[in-house]
Coordinates of C-alpha atoms and ligand atoms in Angstrom, one line a residue:
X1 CA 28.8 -31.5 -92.4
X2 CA 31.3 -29.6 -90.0
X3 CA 33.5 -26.9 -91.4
X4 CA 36.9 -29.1 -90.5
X5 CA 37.6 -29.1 -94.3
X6 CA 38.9 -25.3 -93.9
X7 CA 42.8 -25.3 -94.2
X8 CA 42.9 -29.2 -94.4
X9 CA 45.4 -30.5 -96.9
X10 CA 43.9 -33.0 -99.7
X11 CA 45.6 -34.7 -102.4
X12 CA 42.9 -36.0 -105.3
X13 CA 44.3 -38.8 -107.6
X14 CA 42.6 -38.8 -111.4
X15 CA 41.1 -34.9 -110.3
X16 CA 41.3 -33.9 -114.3
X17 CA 38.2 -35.3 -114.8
X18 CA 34.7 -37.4 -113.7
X19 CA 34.8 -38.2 -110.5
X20 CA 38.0 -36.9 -109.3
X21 CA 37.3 -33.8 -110.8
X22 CA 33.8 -33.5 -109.0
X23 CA 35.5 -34.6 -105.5
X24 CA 38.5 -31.9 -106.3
X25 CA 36.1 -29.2 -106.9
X26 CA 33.4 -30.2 -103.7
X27 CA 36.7 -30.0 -101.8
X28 CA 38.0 -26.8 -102.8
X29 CA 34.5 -25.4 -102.6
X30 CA 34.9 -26.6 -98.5
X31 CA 37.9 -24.4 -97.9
X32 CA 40.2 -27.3 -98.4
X33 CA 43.8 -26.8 -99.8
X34 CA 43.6 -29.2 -103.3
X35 CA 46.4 -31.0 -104.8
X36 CA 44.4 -31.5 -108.4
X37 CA 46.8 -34.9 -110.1
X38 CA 46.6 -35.3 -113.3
X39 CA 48.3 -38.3 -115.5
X40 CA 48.8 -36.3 -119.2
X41 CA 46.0 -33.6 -119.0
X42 CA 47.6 -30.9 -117.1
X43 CA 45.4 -28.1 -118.9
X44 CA 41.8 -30.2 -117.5
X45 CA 43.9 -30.0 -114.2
X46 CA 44.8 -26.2 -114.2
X47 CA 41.1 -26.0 -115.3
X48 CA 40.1 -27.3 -111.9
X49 CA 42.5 -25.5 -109.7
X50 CA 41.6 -22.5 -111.3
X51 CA 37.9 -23.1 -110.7
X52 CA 38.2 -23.8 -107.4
X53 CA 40.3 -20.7 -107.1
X54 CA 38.1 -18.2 -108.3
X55 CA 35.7 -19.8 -105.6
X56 CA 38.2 -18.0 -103.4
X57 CA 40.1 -21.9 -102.2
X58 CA 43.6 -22.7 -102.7
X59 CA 44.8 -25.5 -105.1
X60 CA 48.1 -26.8 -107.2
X61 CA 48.2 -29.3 -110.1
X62 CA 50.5 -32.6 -109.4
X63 CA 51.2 -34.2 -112.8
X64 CA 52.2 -38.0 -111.8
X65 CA 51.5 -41.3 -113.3
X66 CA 50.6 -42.9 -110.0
X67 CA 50.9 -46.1 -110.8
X68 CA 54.8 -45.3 -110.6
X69 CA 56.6 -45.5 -107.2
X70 CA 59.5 -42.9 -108.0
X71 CA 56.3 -40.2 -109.7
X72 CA 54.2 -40.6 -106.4
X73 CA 57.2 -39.6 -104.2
X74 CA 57.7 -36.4 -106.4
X75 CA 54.2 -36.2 -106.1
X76 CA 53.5 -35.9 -102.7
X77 CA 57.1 -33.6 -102.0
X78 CA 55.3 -30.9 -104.6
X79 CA 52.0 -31.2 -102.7
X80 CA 54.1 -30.1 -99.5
X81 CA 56.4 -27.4 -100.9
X82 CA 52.9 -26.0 -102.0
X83 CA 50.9 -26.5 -98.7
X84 CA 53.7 -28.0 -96.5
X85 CA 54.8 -31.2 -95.0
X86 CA 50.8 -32.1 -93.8
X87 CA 48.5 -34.2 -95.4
X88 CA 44.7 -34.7 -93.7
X89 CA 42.8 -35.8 -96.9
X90 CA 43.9 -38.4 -99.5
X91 CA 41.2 -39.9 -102.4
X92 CA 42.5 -42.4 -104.3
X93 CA 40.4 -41.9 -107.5
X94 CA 43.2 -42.5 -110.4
X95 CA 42.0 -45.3 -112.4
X96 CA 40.9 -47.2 -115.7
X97 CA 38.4 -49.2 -117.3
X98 CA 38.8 -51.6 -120.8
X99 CA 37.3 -53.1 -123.3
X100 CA 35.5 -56.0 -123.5
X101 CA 38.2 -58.8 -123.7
X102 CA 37.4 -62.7 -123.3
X103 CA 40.1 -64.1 -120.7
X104 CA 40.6 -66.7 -123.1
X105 CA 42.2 -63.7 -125.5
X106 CA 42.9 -61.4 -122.6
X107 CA 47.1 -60.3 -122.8
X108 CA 48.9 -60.2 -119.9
X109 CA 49.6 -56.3 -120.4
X110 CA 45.9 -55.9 -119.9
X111 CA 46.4 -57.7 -116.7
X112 CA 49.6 -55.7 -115.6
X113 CA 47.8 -52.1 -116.6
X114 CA 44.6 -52.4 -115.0
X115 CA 46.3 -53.8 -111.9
X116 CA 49.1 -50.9 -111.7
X117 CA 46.5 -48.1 -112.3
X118 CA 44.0 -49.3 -110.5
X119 CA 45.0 -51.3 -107.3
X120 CA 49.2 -50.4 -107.0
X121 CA 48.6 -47.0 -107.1
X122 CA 46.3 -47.5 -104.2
X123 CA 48.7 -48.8 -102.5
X124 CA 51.6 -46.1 -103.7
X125 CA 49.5 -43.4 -102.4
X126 CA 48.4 -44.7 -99.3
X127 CA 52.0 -45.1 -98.3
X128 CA 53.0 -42.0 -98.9
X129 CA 49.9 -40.6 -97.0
X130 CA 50.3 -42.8 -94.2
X131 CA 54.3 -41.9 -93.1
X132 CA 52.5 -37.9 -93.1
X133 CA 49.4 -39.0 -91.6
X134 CA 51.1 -41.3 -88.7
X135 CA 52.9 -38.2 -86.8
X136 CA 49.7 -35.9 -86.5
X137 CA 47.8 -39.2 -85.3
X138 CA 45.4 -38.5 -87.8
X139 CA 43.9 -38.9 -91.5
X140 CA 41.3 -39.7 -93.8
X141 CA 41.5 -42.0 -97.0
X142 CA 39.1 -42.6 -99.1
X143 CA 39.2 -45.1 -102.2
X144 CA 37.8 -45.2 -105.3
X145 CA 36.3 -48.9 -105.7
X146 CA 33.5 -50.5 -108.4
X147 CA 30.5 -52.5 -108.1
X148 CA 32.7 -54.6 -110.2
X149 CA 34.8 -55.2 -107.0
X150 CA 32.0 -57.4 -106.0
X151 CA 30.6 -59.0 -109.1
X152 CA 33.1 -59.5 -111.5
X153 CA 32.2 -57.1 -113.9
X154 CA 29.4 -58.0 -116.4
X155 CA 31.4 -60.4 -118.6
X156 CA 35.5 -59.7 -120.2
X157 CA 36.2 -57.3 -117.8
X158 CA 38.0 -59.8 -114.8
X159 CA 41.6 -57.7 -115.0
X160 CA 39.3 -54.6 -114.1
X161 CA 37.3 -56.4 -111.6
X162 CA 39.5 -58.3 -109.6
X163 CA 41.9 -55.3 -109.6
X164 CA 39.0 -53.0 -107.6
X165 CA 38.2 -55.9 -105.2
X166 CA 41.9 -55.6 -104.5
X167 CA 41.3 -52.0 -103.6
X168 CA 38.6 -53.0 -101.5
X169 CA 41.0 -55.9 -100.1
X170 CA 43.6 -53.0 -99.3
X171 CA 41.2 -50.5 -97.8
X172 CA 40.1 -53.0 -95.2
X173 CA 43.5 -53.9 -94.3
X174 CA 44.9 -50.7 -93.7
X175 CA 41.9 -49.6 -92.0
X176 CA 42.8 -52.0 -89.6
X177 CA 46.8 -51.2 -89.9
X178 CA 46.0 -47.2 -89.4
X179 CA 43.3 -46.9 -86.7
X180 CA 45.5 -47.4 -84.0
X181 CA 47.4 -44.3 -85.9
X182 CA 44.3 -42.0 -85.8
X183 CA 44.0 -42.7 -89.9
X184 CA 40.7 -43.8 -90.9
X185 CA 40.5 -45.7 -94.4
X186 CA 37.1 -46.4 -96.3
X187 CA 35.7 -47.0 -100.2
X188 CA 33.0 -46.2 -102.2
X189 CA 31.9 -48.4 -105.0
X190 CA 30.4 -46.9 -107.1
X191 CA 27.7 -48.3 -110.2
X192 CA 27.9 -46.9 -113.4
X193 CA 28.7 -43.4 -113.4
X194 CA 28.7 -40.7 -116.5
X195 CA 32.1 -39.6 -117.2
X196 CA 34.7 -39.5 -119.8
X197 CA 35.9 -43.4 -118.8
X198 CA 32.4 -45.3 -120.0
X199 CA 32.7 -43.0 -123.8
X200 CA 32.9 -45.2 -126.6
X201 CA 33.1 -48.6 -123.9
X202 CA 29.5 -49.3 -123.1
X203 CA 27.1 -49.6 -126.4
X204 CA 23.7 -48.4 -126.9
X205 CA 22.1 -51.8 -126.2
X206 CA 24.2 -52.3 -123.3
X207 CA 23.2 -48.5 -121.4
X208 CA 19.9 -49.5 -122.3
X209 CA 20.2 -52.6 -120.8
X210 CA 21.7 -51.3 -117.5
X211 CA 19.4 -48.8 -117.2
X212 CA 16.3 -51.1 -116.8
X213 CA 18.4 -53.0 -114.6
X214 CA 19.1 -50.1 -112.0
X215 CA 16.2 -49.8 -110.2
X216 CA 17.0 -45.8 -110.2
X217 CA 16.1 -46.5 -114.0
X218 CA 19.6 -44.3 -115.1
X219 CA 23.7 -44.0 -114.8
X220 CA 25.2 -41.6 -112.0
X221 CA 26.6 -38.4 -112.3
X222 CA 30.1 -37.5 -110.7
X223 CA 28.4 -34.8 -108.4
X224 CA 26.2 -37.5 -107.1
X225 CA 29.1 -39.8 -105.9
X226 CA 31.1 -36.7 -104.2
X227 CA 29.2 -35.6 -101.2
X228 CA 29.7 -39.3 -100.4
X229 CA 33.4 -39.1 -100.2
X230 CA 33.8 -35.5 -98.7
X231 CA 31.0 -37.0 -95.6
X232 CA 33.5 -40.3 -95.3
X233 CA 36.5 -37.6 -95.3
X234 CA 34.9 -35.7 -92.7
X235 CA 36.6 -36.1 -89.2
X236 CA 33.3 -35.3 -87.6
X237 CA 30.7 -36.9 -89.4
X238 CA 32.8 -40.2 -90.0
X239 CA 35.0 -40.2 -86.9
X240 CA 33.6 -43.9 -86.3
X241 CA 33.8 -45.0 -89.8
X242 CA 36.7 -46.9 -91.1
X243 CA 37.0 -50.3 -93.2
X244 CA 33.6 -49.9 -95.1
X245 CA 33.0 -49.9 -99.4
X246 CA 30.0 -47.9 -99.6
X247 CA 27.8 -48.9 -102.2
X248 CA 26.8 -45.6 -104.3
X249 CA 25.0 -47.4 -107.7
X250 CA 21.5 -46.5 -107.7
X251 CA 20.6 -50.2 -106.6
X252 CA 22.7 -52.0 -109.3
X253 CA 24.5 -54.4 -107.1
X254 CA 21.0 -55.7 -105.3
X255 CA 20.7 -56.7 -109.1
Ligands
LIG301 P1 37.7 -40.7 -115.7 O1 38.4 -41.4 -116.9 O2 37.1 -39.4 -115.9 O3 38.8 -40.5 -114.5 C1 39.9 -41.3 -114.3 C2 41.1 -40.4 -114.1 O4 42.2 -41.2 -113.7 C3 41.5 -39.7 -115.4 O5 41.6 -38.3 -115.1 C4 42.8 -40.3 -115.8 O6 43.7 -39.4 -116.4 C5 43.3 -40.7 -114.4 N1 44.4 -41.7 -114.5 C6 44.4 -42.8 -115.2 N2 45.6 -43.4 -115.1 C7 46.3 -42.6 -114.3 C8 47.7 -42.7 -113.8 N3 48.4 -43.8 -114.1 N4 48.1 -41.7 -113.0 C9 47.3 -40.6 -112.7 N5 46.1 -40.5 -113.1 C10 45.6 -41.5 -113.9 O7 36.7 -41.8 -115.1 P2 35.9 -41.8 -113.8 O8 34.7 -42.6 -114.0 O9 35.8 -40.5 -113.1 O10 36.9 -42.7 -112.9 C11 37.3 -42.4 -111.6 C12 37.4 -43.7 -110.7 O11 36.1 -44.2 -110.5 C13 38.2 -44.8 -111.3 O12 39.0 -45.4 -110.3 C14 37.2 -45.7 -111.8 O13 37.7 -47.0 -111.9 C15 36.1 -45.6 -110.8 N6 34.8 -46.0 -111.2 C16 34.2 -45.5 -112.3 C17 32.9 -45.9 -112.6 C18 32.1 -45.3 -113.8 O14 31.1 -45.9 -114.1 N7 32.5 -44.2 -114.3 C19 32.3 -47.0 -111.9 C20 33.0 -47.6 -110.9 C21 34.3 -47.1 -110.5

């Protein structure tokens, strides 16, 4: 991977904790300049900005609920009064899961949430990123999608599902919107992956049960799906890569 990380500007969306935590750091680590968001958990943010400072990178917590137009726009005028008006990096990685609920019972607030957390803040971001992007000619995106983007989820999780094949829908539409622009857009979908969102959602029976049917025989880690998203990122290695959702799920989907 090329050193073009060094003094690039990247904004990480959900960087408190699993994966956009492990993305945050991996950046940092690269000689990026990290804006770390966090929704409520601005100490687990600080953690990771000072982490990746004491790594000798750069790094500022941006506390925004980005599923809200007006907190994205302060969002993204903090990230330039700490690095200035440039953006090269954006991963949308902000997002939720929830519980097992039969559509037959399912509320519309379930509906609403998963949609605004998950696919408008996609969109929210990407806006914002794109009028900074557009005058350098220039940009990487990267999105946070699901395996459940493609399936459906595994049964009372449709709001969730159809609200990440929405980000998939949106990553392959402005890839084709921002390539003239010199902005390259992509996803990664990843399987099931050990962080703080699966606690208390997915059973005993049920891990077990994915488990045997990943043919990798176990769940992801949030280190594993990073070096992922910093090589789509990468103006070098990915300069002809735009419009794809990367499959990252240890074989789940072939399922
Ligand atoms: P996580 O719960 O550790 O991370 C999600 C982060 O998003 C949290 O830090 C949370 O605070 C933040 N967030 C939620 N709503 C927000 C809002 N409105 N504004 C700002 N931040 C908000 O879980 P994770 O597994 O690391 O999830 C990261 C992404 O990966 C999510 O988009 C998730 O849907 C996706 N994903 C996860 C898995 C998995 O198995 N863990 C599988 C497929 C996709």
């Amino acid at each position: 991977m090329s050193d073009a990380f060094k003094h690039s500007v990247a904004l990480v969306t959900g960087a408190s904790s699993g994966i956009g935590r492990a993305i945050a750091l991996a950046l940092g680590a690269k000689g990026a300049r990290v804006g770390v968001n966090c929704h409520n958990n601005r100490s687990a943010a600080a953690e990771v900005t000072n982490q990746i400072e004491k790594a000798g990178g750069q790094a500022t917590v941006l506390q925004a609920d980005v599923s809200v137009a007006s907190e994205v726009d302060r969002m993204f005028a903090e990230l330039a009064t700490a690095f200035g008006n440039r953006l090269e990096m954006l991963v949308n990685c902000a997002g939720d899961w929830m519980d097992k609920t039969p559509i037959i019972e399912c509320p519309e607030a379930h509906w609403d949430r998963m949609f605004a957390v998950n696919a408008k803040s996609v969109f929210l971001c990407c806006q914002q990123a794109a009028r900074r992007m557009m005058p350098n000619q220039r940009g990487a995106i990267v999105n946070i999608g699901s395996v459940a983007g493609h399936t459906g989820g595994g049964g009372g999780t449709v709001p969730y599902a159809a609200a990440k094949a929405a980000v998939h829908t949106l990553t392959r539409g402005l890839a084709k919107e921002l390539g003239p622009h010199g902005i390259r857009v992509n996803a990664v979908a990843p399987g099931m992956i050990e962080t703080p969102m699966l606690t208390g959602r997915v059973p005993d029976d049920a891990r077990a049960r994915l488990q045997a049917t990943t043919p990798l025989g176990r769940f992801g880690l949030p280190e594993e799906i990073a070096p992922l998203v910093l090589l789509l990122l990468d103006p070098s290695a990915a300069s002809y890569i735009t419009g794809q959702v990367i499959e990252i799920d240890g074989g789940l989907l072939m399922r």
